mmCIF file of C-alpha atoms in Angstrom:
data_model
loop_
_atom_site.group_PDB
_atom_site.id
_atom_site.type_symbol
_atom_site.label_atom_id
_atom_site.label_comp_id
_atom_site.label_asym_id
_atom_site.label_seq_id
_atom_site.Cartn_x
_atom_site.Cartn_y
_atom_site.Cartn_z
ATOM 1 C CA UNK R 1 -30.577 -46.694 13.064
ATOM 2 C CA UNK R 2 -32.440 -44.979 10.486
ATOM 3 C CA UNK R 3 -30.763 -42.343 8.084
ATOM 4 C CA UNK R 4 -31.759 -39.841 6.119
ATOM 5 C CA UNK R 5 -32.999 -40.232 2.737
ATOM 6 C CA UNK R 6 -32.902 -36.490 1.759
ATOM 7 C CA UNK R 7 -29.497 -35.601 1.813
ATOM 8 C CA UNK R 8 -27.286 -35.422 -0.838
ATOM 9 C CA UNK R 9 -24.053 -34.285 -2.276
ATOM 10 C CA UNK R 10 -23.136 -30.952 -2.331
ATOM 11 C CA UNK R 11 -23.846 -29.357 -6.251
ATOM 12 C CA UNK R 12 -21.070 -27.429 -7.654
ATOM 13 C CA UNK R 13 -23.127 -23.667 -8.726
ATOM 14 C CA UNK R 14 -20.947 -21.690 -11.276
ATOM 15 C CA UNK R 15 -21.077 -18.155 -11.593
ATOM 16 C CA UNK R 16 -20.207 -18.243 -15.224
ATOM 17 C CA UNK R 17 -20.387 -20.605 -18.292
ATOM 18 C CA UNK R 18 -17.687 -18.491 -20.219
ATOM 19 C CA UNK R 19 -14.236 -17.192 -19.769
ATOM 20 C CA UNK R 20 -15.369 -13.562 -20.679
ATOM 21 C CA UNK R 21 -18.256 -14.072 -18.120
ATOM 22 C CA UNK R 22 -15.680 -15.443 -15.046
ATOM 23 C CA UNK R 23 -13.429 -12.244 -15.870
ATOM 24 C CA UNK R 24 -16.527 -9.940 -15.621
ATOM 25 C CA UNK R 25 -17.582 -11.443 -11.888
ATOM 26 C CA UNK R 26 -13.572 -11.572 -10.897
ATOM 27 C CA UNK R 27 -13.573 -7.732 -11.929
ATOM 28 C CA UNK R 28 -16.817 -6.837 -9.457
ATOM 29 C CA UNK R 29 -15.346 -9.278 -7.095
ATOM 30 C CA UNK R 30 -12.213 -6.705 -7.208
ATOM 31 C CA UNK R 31 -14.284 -3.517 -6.967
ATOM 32 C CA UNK R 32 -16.086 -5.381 -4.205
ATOM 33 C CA UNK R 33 -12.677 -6.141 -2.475
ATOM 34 C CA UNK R 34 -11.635 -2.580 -2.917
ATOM 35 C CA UNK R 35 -14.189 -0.960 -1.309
ATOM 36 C CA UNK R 36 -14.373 -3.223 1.657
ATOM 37 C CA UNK R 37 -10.632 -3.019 2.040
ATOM 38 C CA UNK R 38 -11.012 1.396 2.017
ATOM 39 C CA UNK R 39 -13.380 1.219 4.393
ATOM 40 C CA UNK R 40 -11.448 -0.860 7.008
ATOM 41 C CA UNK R 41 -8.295 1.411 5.844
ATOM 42 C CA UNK R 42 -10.240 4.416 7.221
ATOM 43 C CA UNK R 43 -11.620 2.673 10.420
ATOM 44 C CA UNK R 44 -7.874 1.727 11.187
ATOM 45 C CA UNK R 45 -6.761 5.467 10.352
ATOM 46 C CA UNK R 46 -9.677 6.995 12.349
ATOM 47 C CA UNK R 47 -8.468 4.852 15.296
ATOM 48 C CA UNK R 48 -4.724 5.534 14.840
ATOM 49 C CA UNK R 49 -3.971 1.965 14.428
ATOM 50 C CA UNK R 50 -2.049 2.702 11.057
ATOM 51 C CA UNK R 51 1.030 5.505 10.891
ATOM 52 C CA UNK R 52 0.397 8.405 8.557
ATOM 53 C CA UNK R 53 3.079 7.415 6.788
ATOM 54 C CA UNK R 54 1.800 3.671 5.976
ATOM 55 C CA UNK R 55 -1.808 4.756 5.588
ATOM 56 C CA UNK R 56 -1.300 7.436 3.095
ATOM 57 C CA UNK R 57 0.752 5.277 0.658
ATOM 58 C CA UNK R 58 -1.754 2.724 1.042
ATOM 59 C CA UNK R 59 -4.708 4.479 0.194
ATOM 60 C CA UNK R 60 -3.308 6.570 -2.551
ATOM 61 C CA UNK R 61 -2.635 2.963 -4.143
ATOM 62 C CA UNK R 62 -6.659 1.591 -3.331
ATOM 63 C CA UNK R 63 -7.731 4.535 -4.857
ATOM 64 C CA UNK R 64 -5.889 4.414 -8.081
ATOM 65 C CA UNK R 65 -6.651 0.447 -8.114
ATOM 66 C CA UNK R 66 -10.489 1.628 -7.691
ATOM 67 C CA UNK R 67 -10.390 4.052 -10.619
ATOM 68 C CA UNK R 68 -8.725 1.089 -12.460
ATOM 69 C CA UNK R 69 -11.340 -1.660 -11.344
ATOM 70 C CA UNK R 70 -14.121 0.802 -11.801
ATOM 71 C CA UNK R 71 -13.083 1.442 -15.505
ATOM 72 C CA UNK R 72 -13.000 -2.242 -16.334
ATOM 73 C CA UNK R 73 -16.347 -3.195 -14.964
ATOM 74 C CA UNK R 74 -17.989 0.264 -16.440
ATOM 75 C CA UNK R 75 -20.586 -1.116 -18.529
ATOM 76 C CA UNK R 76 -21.995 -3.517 -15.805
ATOM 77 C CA UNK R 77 -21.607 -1.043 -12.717
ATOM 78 C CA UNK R 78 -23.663 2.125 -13.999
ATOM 79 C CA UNK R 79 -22.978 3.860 -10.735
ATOM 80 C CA UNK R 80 -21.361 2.534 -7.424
ATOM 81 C CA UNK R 81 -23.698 3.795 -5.163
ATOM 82 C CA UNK R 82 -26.072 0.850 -6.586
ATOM 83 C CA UNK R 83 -23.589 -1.263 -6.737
ATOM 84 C CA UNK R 84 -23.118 -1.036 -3.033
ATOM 85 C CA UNK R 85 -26.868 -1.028 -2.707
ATOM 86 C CA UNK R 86 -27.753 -4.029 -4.661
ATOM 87 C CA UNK R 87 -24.244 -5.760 -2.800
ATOM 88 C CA UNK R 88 -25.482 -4.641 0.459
ATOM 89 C CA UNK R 89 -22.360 -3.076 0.817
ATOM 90 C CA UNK R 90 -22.138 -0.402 3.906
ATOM 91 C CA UNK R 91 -19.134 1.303 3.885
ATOM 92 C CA UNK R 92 -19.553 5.007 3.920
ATOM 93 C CA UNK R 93 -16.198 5.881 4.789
ATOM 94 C CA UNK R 94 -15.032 3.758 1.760
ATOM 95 C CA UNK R 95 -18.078 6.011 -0.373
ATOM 96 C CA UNK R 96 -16.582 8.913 0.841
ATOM 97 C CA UNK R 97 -13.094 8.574 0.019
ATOM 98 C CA UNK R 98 -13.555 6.804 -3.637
ATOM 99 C CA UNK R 99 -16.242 8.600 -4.504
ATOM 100 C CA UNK R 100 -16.321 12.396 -3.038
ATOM 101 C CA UNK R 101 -12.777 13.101 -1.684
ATOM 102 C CA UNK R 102 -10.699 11.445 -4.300
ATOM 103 C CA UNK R 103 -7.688 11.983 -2.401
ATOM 104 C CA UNK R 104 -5.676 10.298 1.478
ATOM 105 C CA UNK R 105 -7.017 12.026 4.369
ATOM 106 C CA UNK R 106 -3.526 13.218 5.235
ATOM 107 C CA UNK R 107 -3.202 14.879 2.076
ATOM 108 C CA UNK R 108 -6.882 16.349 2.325
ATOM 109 C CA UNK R 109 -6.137 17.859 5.375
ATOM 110 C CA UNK R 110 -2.822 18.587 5.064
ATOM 111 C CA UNK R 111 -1.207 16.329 7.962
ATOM 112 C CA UNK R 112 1.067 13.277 5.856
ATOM 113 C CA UNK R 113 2.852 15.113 3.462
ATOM 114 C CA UNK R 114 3.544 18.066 4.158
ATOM 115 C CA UNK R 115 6.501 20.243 3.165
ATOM 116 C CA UNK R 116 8.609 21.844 5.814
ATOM 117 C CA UNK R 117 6.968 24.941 6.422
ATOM 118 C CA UNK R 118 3.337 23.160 6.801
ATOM 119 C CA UNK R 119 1.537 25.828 5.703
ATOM 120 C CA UNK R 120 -1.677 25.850 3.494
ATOM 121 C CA UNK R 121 0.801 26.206 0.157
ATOM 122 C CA UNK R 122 2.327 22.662 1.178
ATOM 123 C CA UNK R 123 -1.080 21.099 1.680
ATOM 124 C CA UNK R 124 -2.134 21.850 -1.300
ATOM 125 C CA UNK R 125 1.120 21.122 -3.072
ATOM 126 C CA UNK R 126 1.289 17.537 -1.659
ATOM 127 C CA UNK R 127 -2.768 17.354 -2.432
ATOM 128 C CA UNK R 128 -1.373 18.067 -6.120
ATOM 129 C CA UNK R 129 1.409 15.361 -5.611
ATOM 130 C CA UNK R 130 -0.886 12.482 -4.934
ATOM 131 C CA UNK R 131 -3.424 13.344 -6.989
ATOM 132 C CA UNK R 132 -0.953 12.756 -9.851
ATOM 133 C CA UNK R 133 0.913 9.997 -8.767
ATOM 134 C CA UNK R 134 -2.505 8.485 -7.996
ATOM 135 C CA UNK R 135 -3.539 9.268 -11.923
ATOM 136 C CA UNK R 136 -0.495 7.991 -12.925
ATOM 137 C CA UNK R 137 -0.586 4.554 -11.175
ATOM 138 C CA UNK R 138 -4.178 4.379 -12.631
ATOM 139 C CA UNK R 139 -2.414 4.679 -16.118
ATOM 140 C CA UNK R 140 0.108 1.989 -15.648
ATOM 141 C CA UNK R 141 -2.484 -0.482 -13.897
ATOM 142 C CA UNK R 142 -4.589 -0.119 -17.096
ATOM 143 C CA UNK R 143 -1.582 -0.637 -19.210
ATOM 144 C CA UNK R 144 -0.626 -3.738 -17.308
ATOM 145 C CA UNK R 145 -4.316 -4.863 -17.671
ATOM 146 C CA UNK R 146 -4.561 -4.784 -21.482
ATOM 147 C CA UNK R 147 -6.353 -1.736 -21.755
ATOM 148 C CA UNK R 148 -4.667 -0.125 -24.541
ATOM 149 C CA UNK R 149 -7.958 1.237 -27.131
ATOM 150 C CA UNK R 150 -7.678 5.124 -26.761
ATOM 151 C CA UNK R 151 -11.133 5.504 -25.681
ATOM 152 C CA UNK R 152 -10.092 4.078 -22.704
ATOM 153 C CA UNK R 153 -6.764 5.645 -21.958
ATOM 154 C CA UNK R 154 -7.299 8.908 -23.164
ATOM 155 C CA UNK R 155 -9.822 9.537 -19.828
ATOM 156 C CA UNK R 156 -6.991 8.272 -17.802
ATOM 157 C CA UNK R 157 -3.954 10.334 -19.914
ATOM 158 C CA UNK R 158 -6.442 13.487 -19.608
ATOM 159 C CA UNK R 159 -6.301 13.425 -15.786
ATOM 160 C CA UNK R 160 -2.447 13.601 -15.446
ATOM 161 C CA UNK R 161 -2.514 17.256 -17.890
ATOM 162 C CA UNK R 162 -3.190 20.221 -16.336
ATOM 163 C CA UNK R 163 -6.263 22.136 -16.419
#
């Protein structure tokens, strides 16, 4: 019985030699994770597998967690659309929300949180509502991170005042 002379162990390949350099690839591994995870989110909504009222919490939360994630790996992701590109990423519902809407679909069109009367006015008001809470979650993330140099809160800070 003859074997095989050209196999051999399994070798180990590291993504990083430092500490700083195994943060950077866990913080595009997040942003990665994100995006993938918004895109199923909307598949699921689209489909009605999720309630309104467990989808719009949830995506409120990815978002702010993508303007967090986004703001840590800034200086190595120049813009996400090549990011997805060079990750072979295809999640266009995912671009969408992140990157164009900003915002839930129910709160975008007016169908999760809606005040009583459910008129354009309470749209728009709850639109307002988790815009901020979704700015504000994006603060305390980036608190909770260790981001605490003003030139990166004060972007974040500057979203929660009004215009």
């Amino acid at each position: 019985m003859a074997t095989s002379s050209t196999s051999s162990p399994a070798t180990e390949i590291r993504l990083w030699k430092t500490n700083a350099e195994r943060e950077q690839v866990e913080n595009l591994a997040d942003l990665y994770a994100i995006i993938v995870t918004v895109d199923r989110l909307e598949k699921q909504y689209i489909r009605d597998s999720i309630p309104s009222s467990e989808y719009t919490p949830a995506c409120t939360k990815l978002i702010a967690q993508f303007k967090t994630a986004l703001n840590l790996v800034q200086d190595q992701v120049p813009s996400v659309e090549a990011f997805m590109k060079e990750y072979r990423l295809n999640c266009p519902l995912a671009a969408n929300r992140l990157l164009k809407v900003g915002v839930p679909a129910t709160v975008e069109h007016g169908g999760g949180l809606g005040g009583a009367g459910g008129g354009r006015d309470a749209g728009n008001s709850a639109k307002y509502v988790a815009e901020t809470v979704q700015h504000f979650i994006t603060v305390m993330d980036s608190v909770k991170l260790g981001l605490v140099a003003v030139d990166q809160l004060h972007p974040l800070l500057a979203d929660l005042l009004p215009p």
